Short mmCIF file of C-alpha atoms and ligand atoms in Angstrom, two decimals:
data_model
loop_
_atom_site.label_atom_id
_atom_site.label_comp_id
_atom_site.label_asym_id
_atom_site.label_seq_id
_atom_site.Cartn_x
_atom_site.Cartn_y
_atom_site.Cartn_z
CA MET E 24 0.00 0.00 0.00
CA ALA E 25 1.26 3.49 -0.81
CA ASP E 26 2.48 5.71 2.02
CA PHE E 27 0.65 8.90 2.90
CA THR E 28 2.19 11.94 1.29
CA PHE E 29 2.24 13.64 4.71
CA PRO E 30 1.47 12.24 8.16
CA PRO E 31 -2.29 11.65 8.61
CA PRO E 32 -3.94 13.78 11.31
CA PRO E 33 -3.98 12.31 14.81
CA ARG E 34 -7.08 10.33 15.82
CA PRO E 35 -9.23 12.36 18.27
CA SER E 36 -9.75 10.42 21.50
CA LEU E 37 -11.05 10.55 25.04
CA PRO E 38 -9.72 9.10 28.26
CA ILE E 39 -11.75 6.28 29.82
CA VAL E 40 -12.33 6.39 33.57
CA GLY E 41 -10.53 3.52 35.31
CA SER E 42 -8.63 2.43 32.17
CA ASP E 43 -5.25 3.15 30.59
CA HIS E 44 -6.83 2.85 27.15
CA LEU E 45 -8.20 5.72 25.07
CA PHE E 46 -11.61 5.86 23.40
CA PRO E 47 -10.97 6.55 19.67
CA VAL E 48 -13.53 8.97 18.27
CA ARG E 49 -14.99 8.29 14.80
CA ARG E 50 -17.99 10.59 14.26
CA ILE E 51 -19.85 13.13 16.39
CA PHE E 52 -23.64 13.25 16.08
CA CYS E 53 -25.87 15.70 17.93
CA VAL E 54 -29.61 15.69 18.62
CA GLY E 55 -31.49 18.97 18.19
CA ARG E 56 -34.28 20.03 20.58
CA ASN E 57 -34.57 17.11 22.97
CA TYR E 58 -35.95 18.89 26.06
CA ARG E 59 -39.37 20.55 25.97
CA GLU E 60 -38.43 23.76 27.79
CA HIS E 61 -35.40 24.29 25.52
CA ALA E 62 -37.54 23.75 22.39
CA ARG E 63 -39.93 26.40 23.75
CA GLU E 64 -37.13 28.87 24.57
CA MET E 65 -35.95 28.53 20.95
CA GLY E 66 -39.48 29.23 19.68
CA HIS E 67 -40.62 25.74 18.70
CA ASP E 68 -43.51 23.50 19.65
CA PRO E 69 -41.85 20.53 21.38
CA ASP E 70 -44.75 18.18 20.75
CA ARG E 71 -44.54 18.57 16.99
CA SER E 72 -40.79 18.14 16.56
CA PRO E 73 -39.50 14.67 15.71
CA PRO E 74 -35.79 14.19 16.56
CA PHE E 75 -33.35 15.63 14.06
CA PHE E 76 -29.60 15.42 13.89
CA PHE E 77 -26.55 17.42 12.94
CA THR E 78 -22.86 16.61 13.15
CA LYS E 79 -19.56 18.06 14.25
CA PRO E 80 -16.19 16.98 12.85
CA ALA E 81 -14.37 14.54 15.16
CA ASP E 82 -11.43 16.93 15.45
CA ALA E 83 -13.71 19.57 17.01
CA LEU E 84 -13.39 17.51 20.21
CA VAL E 85 -12.10 19.32 23.32
CA ARG E 86 -11.25 17.60 26.56
CA ASP E 87 -11.94 18.61 30.14
CA GLY E 88 -9.72 21.39 31.50
CA VAL E 89 -8.66 22.86 28.18
CA THR E 90 -8.85 26.66 27.75
CA ILE E 91 -10.92 27.28 24.61
CA PRO E 92 -10.16 30.47 22.67
CA TYR E 93 -13.31 32.53 22.03
CA PRO E 94 -14.11 31.43 18.44
CA PRO E 95 -13.84 33.89 15.56
CA ALA E 96 -16.83 34.99 13.46
CA THR E 97 -19.34 35.18 16.34
CA GLY E 98 -20.53 37.68 18.90
CA ASN E 99 -22.79 35.18 20.67
CA LEU E 100 -21.07 31.96 21.72
CA HIS E 101 -23.53 29.74 23.64
CA HIS E 102 -23.13 26.82 26.04
CA GLU E 103 -25.31 23.67 25.83
CA ALA E 104 -25.00 21.10 28.62
CA GLU E 105 -25.51 17.58 27.24
CA LEU E 106 -25.23 13.89 28.06
CA VAL E 107 -22.90 12.24 25.54
CA VAL E 108 -23.28 8.58 24.59
CA ALA E 109 -20.17 6.73 23.42
CA LEU E 110 -20.65 3.71 21.13
CA GLY E 111 -18.31 0.71 21.15
CA PRO E 112 -17.94 -2.49 19.11
CA GLY E 113 -21.16 -3.55 17.40
CA ALA E 114 -22.40 0.05 17.84
CA GLU E 115 -23.50 -1.00 21.33
CA VAL E 116 -23.54 1.61 24.09
CA PHE E 117 -19.99 1.61 25.52
CA GLY E 118 -20.25 4.45 27.99
CA PHE E 119 -21.33 7.97 28.83
CA ALA E 120 -19.69 11.35 29.25
CA VAL E 121 -20.47 14.93 30.15
CA GLY E 122 -20.54 17.28 27.13
CA ASN E 123 -20.93 20.90 26.12
CA ASP E 124 -22.22 21.54 22.58
CA LEU E 125 -20.68 24.98 21.97
CA THR E 126 -22.72 26.98 19.47
CA ARG E 127 -22.34 30.22 17.51
CA ARG E 128 -25.95 31.22 18.23
CA ASP E 129 -25.88 34.26 15.95
CA LEU E 130 -24.73 32.19 12.96
CA GLN E 131 -27.28 29.49 13.79
CA ALA E 132 -30.12 32.06 13.87
CA GLU E 133 -28.98 33.44 10.51
CA ALA E 134 -28.73 29.93 9.01
CA LYS E 135 -32.24 29.09 10.21
CA LYS E 136 -33.62 32.32 8.75
CA LEU E 137 -31.93 31.85 5.38
CA GLY E 138 -32.42 28.07 5.18
CA ARG E 139 -28.68 27.48 5.17
CA PRO E 140 -26.68 24.64 6.78
CA TRP E 141 -25.66 24.80 10.45
CA ASP E 142 -22.08 23.62 9.96
CA MET E 143 -20.35 26.92 10.75
CA ALA E 144 -22.70 27.49 13.70
CA LYS E 145 -22.14 24.06 15.24
CA GLY E 146 -19.08 22.35 13.78
CA PHE E 147 -16.34 24.92 14.34
CA ASP E 148 -12.93 24.26 15.90
CA GLN E 149 -13.05 23.17 19.56
CA SER E 150 -16.87 23.18 19.61
CA ALA E 151 -17.35 19.67 21.03
CA VAL E 152 -16.43 19.65 24.71
CA CYS E 153 -16.43 16.13 26.15
CA GLY E 154 -15.26 14.71 29.46
CA PRO E 155 -13.81 11.24 30.06
CA VAL E 156 -15.90 8.22 29.10
CA HIS E 157 -17.50 6.33 32.00
CA LEU E 158 -18.04 2.68 31.15
CA MET E 159 -21.65 1.61 30.75
CA GLY E 160 -20.85 -1.46 32.86
CA LYS E 161 -20.21 0.86 35.83
CA THR E 162 -22.97 3.42 35.27
CA GLY E 163 -25.79 1.32 33.82
CA PRO E 164 -28.09 3.05 31.33
CA MET E 165 -28.25 6.82 31.98
CA SER E 166 -31.98 7.49 31.69
CA ALA E 167 -32.34 9.79 34.73
CA GLY E 168 -30.20 12.00 36.93
CA GLN E 169 -29.48 15.69 37.29
CA ILE E 170 -27.70 17.60 34.52
CA ALA E 171 -26.49 21.11 35.36
CA LEU E 172 -24.30 23.85 33.95
CA THR E 173 -22.69 26.77 35.72
CA VAL E 174 -20.88 29.84 34.39
CA ASN E 175 -18.51 31.33 36.96
CA SER E 176 -20.28 29.14 39.57
CA GLU E 177 -23.73 30.61 38.73
CA VAL E 178 -26.31 27.99 37.71
CA ARG E 179 -27.54 28.53 34.14
CA GLN E 180 -28.98 25.12 33.22
CA LYS E 181 -30.49 22.53 35.54
CA ALA E 182 -32.74 19.64 34.54
CA ASP E 183 -33.10 15.89 34.72
CA LEU E 184 -32.09 13.45 31.99
CA ALA E 185 -35.56 11.92 32.45
CA ASP E 186 -36.97 15.11 30.86
CA MET E 187 -35.68 14.15 27.40
CA ILE E 188 -38.39 14.09 24.73
CA TRP E 189 -36.53 11.27 22.93
CA PRO E 190 -34.74 8.95 25.38
CA LEU E 191 -31.64 7.07 24.30
CA PRO E 192 -33.32 3.99 22.73
CA ASP E 193 -35.43 6.30 20.54
CA ILE E 194 -32.38 8.37 19.54
CA LEU E 195 -30.43 5.24 18.58
CA ALA E 196 -33.38 3.84 16.64
CA ALA E 197 -33.89 7.08 14.70
CA LEU E 198 -30.21 7.74 14.00
CA SER E 199 -29.37 4.17 13.01
CA GLY E 200 -32.18 4.39 10.45
CA MET E 201 -30.25 7.16 8.73
CA VAL E 202 -26.58 6.20 9.04
CA LYS E 203 -24.59 3.11 9.96
CA LEU E 204 -23.42 3.74 13.53
CA ALA E 205 -20.08 2.26 14.53
CA ALA E 206 -17.54 1.94 17.33
CA GLY E 207 -16.09 5.33 18.22
CA ASP E 208 -19.23 7.33 17.52
CA LEU E 209 -20.32 9.96 20.04
CA ILE E 210 -23.90 11.17 20.29
CA TYR E 211 -24.71 14.46 22.03
CA THR E 212 -28.26 13.97 23.26
CA GLY E 213 -29.54 17.56 23.34
CA THR E 214 -29.60 20.35 25.90
CA PRO E 215 -32.17 21.44 28.48
CA ALA E 216 -33.44 25.02 28.84
CA GLY E 217 -31.22 27.87 29.96
CA VAL E 218 -28.70 28.15 27.12
CA GLY E 219 -26.84 31.44 27.16
CA ALA E 220 -23.74 33.39 26.27
CA LEU E 221 -20.13 32.70 27.19
CA ASN E 222 -17.51 35.46 27.16
CA PRO E 223 -13.72 35.56 27.38
CA GLY E 224 -12.63 34.79 30.95
CA ASP E 225 -15.75 32.74 31.80
CA VAL E 226 -15.36 29.34 33.44
CA CYS E 227 -18.07 26.93 32.26
CA GLU E 228 -18.70 23.69 34.12
CA VAL E 229 -21.16 20.96 33.13
CA SER E 230 -22.02 18.18 35.55
CA ILE E 231 -24.17 15.06 35.38
CA GLU E 232 -25.07 12.94 38.38
CA GLY E 233 -22.80 9.88 38.33
CA LEU E 234 -20.49 11.20 35.58
CA GLY E 235 -18.68 14.03 37.33
CA SER E 236 -18.07 17.25 35.46
CA VAL E 237 -16.16 19.01 32.67
CA LYS E 238 -14.78 22.47 33.21
CA ASN E 239 -13.37 24.78 30.54
CA THR E 240 -12.25 28.40 30.54
CA ILE E 241 -13.07 30.63 27.56
CA GLY E 242 -9.94 32.46 26.43
CA GLU E 243 -9.40 35.49 24.23
CA THR E 244 -10.22 35.35 20.51
CA VAL E 245 -7.52 33.79 18.38
CA ALA E 246 -8.03 34.03 14.64
CA PRO E 247 -7.63 30.74 12.73
CA SER E 248 -4.23 30.66 11.01
MN1 MN B 14 -27.05 20.80 21.41
#
């Protein structure tokens, strides 16, 4: 087989709690509008919205503790606290993690208005915050438990995973009807109400009962080189 003409990019990965191995990330899927109060705050009728999906590139992944430069091309960076499902061999649920689906809300609003894709609103560099993977064998299925997000220790989002419109089995059924899911896939399961702005210097922490937390500082804007 021919050699690559330059070294291939590194494989994005996550640490696994209680293991020396890394979880190799293949694709990142995200569910839109999966909590009623968040659907309402975004101006939608939650009872009429079937689940829909968007993606982020795998190399948008950011681990716990990393300082994230305020992204370029936005004046309204938003946080979204989310449960992340990690799939393993056979596309079976492998584990769970705490995530933050960072969003350029101004670009998303413009895309919605003009009927354009969400990619630049959702799939920008360092937009997929994800903590370490907790093995499903230790946690059991995560169908309930508190999810919360603070900015500078002030609570902005607080809900229960049981409030999801589409629980995990429904998400997996819907998504696997559209694409072939595989080991290494991450699924962000949607955010509860209370999304809001992040600014340079803010410390944003997401926590989920039983999964600990992820904490990231927002840095100054650095233009992409
Ligand atoms: Mn989201």
